[in-house]
CSV table of C-alpha atoms and ligand atoms in Angstrom, one decimal:
chain,number,residue,atom,x,y,z
F,1,MET,CA,18.4,23.1,11.2
F,2,ILE,CA,15.7,20.5,10.9
F,3,SER,CA,15.0,21.3,7.3
F,4,PHE,CA,18.7,21.1,6.5
F,5,LEU,CA,19.0,17.7,8.1
F,6,ARG,CA,15.9,16.6,6.3
F,7,ARG,CA,17.5,17.5,2.9
F,8,THR,CA,20.8,15.8,3.6
F,9,LEU,CA,19.5,12.4,4.8
F,10,GLN,CA,20.6,10.0,2.1
F,11,THR,CA,18.6,6.8,2.3
F,12,GLU,CA,18.0,3.6,0.4
F,13,SER,CA,15.3,1.0,0.7
F,14,ARG,CA,15.3,-2.8,0.4
F,15,SER,CA,13.4,-5.9,1.6
F,16,LEU,CA,14.2,-7.0,5.1
F,17,GLU,CA,16.4,-10.0,5.7
F,18,ALA,CA,16.8,-12.2,8.8
F,19,ALA,CA,20.1,-10.4,9.5
F,20,ASP,CA,18.1,-7.2,10.0
F,21,ALA,CA,16.1,-8.6,12.9
F,22,MET,CA,18.4,-7.2,15.6
F,23,ALA,CA,18.3,-3.7,14.2
F,24,CYS,CA,14.5,-3.9,13.8
F,25,ALA,CA,14.2,-5.0,17.5
F,26,ARG,CA,16.2,-2.0,18.6
F,27,LEU,CA,13.8,0.3,16.6
F,28,HIS,CA,10.8,-1.5,17.9
F,29,LYS,CA,12.0,-0.9,21.5
F,30,ASP,CA,12.3,2.8,20.7
F,31,GLY,CA,8.7,3.0,19.5
F,32,PHE,CA,6.5,0.6,21.6
F,33,ALA,CA,5.7,0.1,25.3
F,34,PHE,CA,5.7,-3.7,24.7
F,35,PRO,CA,8.4,-4.3,22.1
F,36,TRP,CA,8.9,-7.5,20.1
F,37,ASP,CA,12.1,-9.4,20.7
F,38,VAL,CA,14.7,-10.3,18.1
F,39,SER,CA,13.6,-13.9,17.6
F,40,GLU,CA,10.0,-12.9,17.1
F,41,ILE,CA,11.0,-10.3,14.5
F,42,GLU,CA,13.3,-12.8,12.8
F,43,ARG,CA,10.5,-15.4,12.7
F,44,LEU,CA,8.2,-12.8,11.0
F,45,ILE,CA,10.8,-11.8,8.5
F,46,LEU,CA,11.3,-15.4,7.5
F,47,SER,CA,7.5,-16.1,7.2
F,48,GLU,CA,6.4,-16.8,3.7
F,49,ASN,CA,3.3,-14.5,4.0
F,50,VAL,CA,5.1,-11.6,5.7
F,51,ILE,CA,6.6,-8.8,3.7
F,52,GLY,CA,9.1,-6.5,5.2
F,53,ASP,CA,10.8,-3.3,3.9
F,54,GLY,CA,13.5,-1.2,5.5
F,55,ILE,CA,15.0,2.2,4.9
F,56,PHE,CA,18.7,2.5,5.6
F,57,ASP,CA,21.2,5.3,5.9
F,58,SER,CA,23.1,5.1,2.6
F,59,VAL,CA,26.3,6.2,4.2
F,60,GLY,CA,26.6,3.9,7.3
F,61,GLY,CA,24.0,1.3,6.4
F,62,THR,CA,22.1,1.9,9.7
F,63,LEU,CA,18.4,0.9,9.7
F,64,LEU,CA,16.3,4.0,10.1
F,65,GLY,CA,12.9,2.5,9.8
F,66,PHE,CA,11.1,-0.7,8.9
F,67,VAL,CA,7.6,-2.0,8.2
F,68,LEU,CA,6.2,-5.6,8.3
F,69,SER,CA,2.9,-6.7,6.7
F,70,ARG,CA,1.1,-10.0,6.6
F,71,LYS,CA,-0.4,-10.9,3.2
F,72,ALA,CA,-3.6,-13.0,2.8
F,73,ALA,CA,-5.0,-13.4,-0.8
F,74,ASN,CA,-5.1,-9.9,-2.3
F,75,GLU,CA,-5.1,-8.0,1.1
F,76,ALA,CA,-2.4,-7.2,3.5
F,77,GLU,CA,-2.2,-5.9,7.1
F,78,ILE,CA,0.6,-3.8,8.5
F,79,LEU,CA,1.8,-5.6,11.6
F,80,THR,CA,4.2,-2.9,12.7
F,81,ILE,CA,6.0,0.2,11.5
F,82,ALA,CA,8.7,2.0,13.4
F,83,VAL,CA,11.3,4.7,12.8
F,84,ALA,CA,14.4,5.4,14.9
F,85,ALA,CA,13.5,8.1,17.4
F,86,ALA,CA,16.5,10.2,16.3
F,87,HIS,CA,15.3,10.2,12.7
F,88,ARG,CA,11.6,11.0,13.0
F,89,ARG,CA,9.9,13.8,11.2
F,90,ARG,CA,12.4,13.5,8.3
F,91,GLY,CA,10.1,11.6,5.9
F,92,VAL,CA,11.4,8.1,6.7
F,93,ALA,CA,7.9,6.6,7.4
F,94,ARG,CA,6.5,8.4,4.3
F,95,ASP,CA,9.2,6.8,2.1
F,96,LEU,CA,8.7,3.5,3.8
F,97,LEU,CA,4.9,3.5,3.1
F,98,ILE,CA,5.6,4.5,-0.6
F,99,LYS,CA,8.2,1.7,-0.9
F,100,HIS,CA,6.0,-0.8,0.8
F,101,ALA,CA,3.0,0.0,-1.3
F,102,GLU,CA,5.1,-0.6,-4.4
F,103,THR,CA,6.3,-4.0,-3.0
F,104,LEU,CA,2.8,-5.0,-2.2
F,105,GLY,CA,1.4,-3.8,-5.5
F,106,LEU,CA,3.9,-6.0,-7.3
F,107,LEU,CA,2.5,-8.9,-5.3
F,108,ARG,CA,-1.0,-7.9,-6.5
F,109,VAL,CA,-2.1,-6.8,-3.0
F,110,SER,CA,-5.0,-4.4,-3.7
F,111,ALA,CA,-6.0,-3.3,-0.2
F,112,LEU,CA,-3.8,-2.5,2.8
F,113,PHE,CA,-5.2,-2.5,6.4
F,114,LEU,CA,-3.8,-1.5,9.7
F,115,GLU,CA,-4.7,-1.0,13.4
F,116,VAL,CA,-3.6,2.1,15.2
F,117,ALA,CA,-4.1,3.3,18.8
F,118,GLN,CA,-6.6,6.1,18.8
F,119,ASP,CA,-4.2,8.3,20.9
F,120,ASN,CA,-1.1,7.7,18.6
F,121,GLU,CA,-1.2,11.1,17.1
F,122,ALA,CA,2.0,10.8,15.0
F,123,ALA,CA,0.8,7.5,13.4
F,124,LEU,CA,-2.7,8.8,12.8
F,125,ALA,CA,-1.4,11.9,11.1
F,126,LEU,CA,1.0,9.8,9.0
F,127,TYR,CA,-1.7,7.4,7.9
F,128,ARG,CA,-4.3,10.1,7.2
F,129,ARG,CA,-1.8,12.1,5.2
F,130,HIS,CA,-1.0,9.1,3.1
F,131,GLY,CA,-4.5,8.2,2.1
F,132,PHE,CA,-5.7,5.7,4.8
F,133,THR,CA,-9.3,6.1,5.9
F,134,GLU,CA,-10.9,4.9,9.1
F,135,VAL,CA,-13.2,1.9,8.6
F,136,GLY,CA,-13.7,0.5,12.2
F,137,ARG,CA,-12.8,0.6,15.8
F,138,ARG,CA,-11.8,-2.1,18.3
F,139,PRO,CA,-12.7,-1.0,21.8
F,140,GLY,CA,-9.9,-1.5,24.4
F,141,TYR,CA,-7.8,-3.4,21.9
F,142,TYR,CA,-4.4,-2.1,23.1
F,143,ARG,CA,-2.9,-2.4,26.6
F,144,ALA,CA,-1.2,0.8,27.6
F,145,ALA,CA,2.0,1.0,29.6
F,146,ASP,CA,0.0,2.3,32.6
F,147,GLY,CA,-2.2,-0.8,32.6
F,148,GLY,CA,-5.2,1.0,31.0
F,149,ARG,CA,-6.8,0.1,27.6
F,150,THR,CA,-7.0,2.1,24.4
F,151,ASP,CA,-9.2,1.7,21.4
F,152,ALA,CA,-7.7,0.7,18.1
F,153,LEU,CA,-8.9,2.4,14.9
F,154,VAL,CA,-8.9,0.2,11.8
F,155,MET,CA,-7.8,2.0,8.7
F,156,THR,CA,-7.4,1.0,5.0
F,157,LYS,CA,-6.1,2.2,1.7
F,158,GLN,CA,-6.7,0.8,-1.8
F,159,LEU,CA,-3.4,0.1,-3.5
F,160,LEU,CA,-4.6,-1.1,-6.9
I,1,COA,C1,4.7,7.1,13.5
I,1,COA,C2,6.1,7.1,13.0
I,1,COA,C3,6.4,5.7,12.3
I,1,COA,C4,6.3,8.2,12.0
I,1,COA,O1,7.6,8.2,11.5
I,1,COA,P1,8.3,9.5,10.8
I,1,COA,O2,9.5,9.0,10.0
I,1,COA,O3,8.7,10.4,12.0
I,1,COA,O4,7.2,10.1,9.9
I,1,COA,P2,7.5,11.1,8.7
I,1,COA,O5,8.6,12.0,9.0
I,1,COA,O6,7.6,10.3,7.4
I,1,COA,O7,6.1,11.9,8.7
I,1,COA,C5,5.2,11.9,7.6
I,1,COA,C6,4.0,12.7,8.0
I,1,COA,O8,3.3,12.1,9.1
I,1,COA,C7,2.8,13.0,10.0
I,1,COA,N1,3.5,12.9,11.3
I,1,COA,C8,4.6,12.1,11.6
I,1,COA,N2,4.9,12.3,12.9
I,1,COA,C9,4.1,13.2,13.4
I,1,COA,C10,4.0,13.8,14.7
I,1,COA,N3,4.8,13.4,15.7
I,1,COA,N4,3.0,14.7,14.9
I,1,COA,C11,2.1,15.0,13.9
I,1,COA,N5,2.2,14.5,12.6
I,1,COA,C12,3.2,13.6,12.4
I,1,COA,C13,3.1,14.4,9.3
I,1,COA,O9,2.0,14.7,8.5
I,1,COA,C14,4.3,14.1,8.6
I,1,COA,O10,4.6,15.0,7.5
I,1,COA,P3,5.4,16.4,7.8
I,1,COA,O11,6.6,16.0,8.6
I,1,COA,O12,5.7,16.9,6.4
I,1,COA,O13,4.4,17.2,8.5
I,1,COA,C15,7.1,7.3,14.2
I,1,COA,O14,6.7,8.4,14.9
I,1,COA,C16,7.3,6.1,15.1
I,1,COA,O15,8.1,5.2,14.8
I,1,COA,N6,6.5,6.0,16.2
I,1,COA,C17,6.6,4.9,17.1
I,1,COA,C18,6.1,3.6,16.6
I,1,COA,C19,4.6,3.8,16.2
I,1,COA,O16,3.8,4.4,16.8
I,1,COA,N7,4.3,3.1,15.0
I,1,COA,C20,2.9,3.2,14.5
I,1,COA,C21,2.1,2.1,15.1
I,1,COA,S1,0.5,2.0,14.4
């Protein structure tokens, strides 16, 4: 059943617009213990140095996943990436990373960085599978929902 659904998911990708902020906030709430609100996401989408891509269901136009990165010179850092809980493990994040790398490549971004909680197995597997390598660790960087702290791993991938 899962592989059938995977085959039939028809998607399209495009740059994020301010009008997508509400849908992004809903997905962010699905994925993070401390979600960003609509105005924060809208502010990021409208920032000159922030690049956002989304993957949408081609039939209903629903946002399935999005990614936001901040660009500085020829480097960029992923600020967040989230996929709707109901559509995970269907290649949405994979397609998002491919689309985002194309977008950033056109802007002459040669290296992409990110931080990921060391216990976020899904995200770590995703990034490793897509060519990111670990280059550092920030002890206690993330606050967990239970009040504890979790290390962040810093990862990077060359795009150009
Ligand atoms: C991490 C996240 C974005 C992955 O999105 P997704 O659309 O489900 O990922 P994909 O289906 O594209 O998976 C691509 C590959 O990543 C790996 N992967 C993704 N989710 C995984 C999981 N739960 N367990 C193990 N590996 C996983 C697999 O290698 C997978 O390939 P496969 O399905 O062929 O085995 C999604 O789980 C999410 O939104 N999580 C909450 C927010 C979050 O943690 N964001 C990252 C912050 S750094």
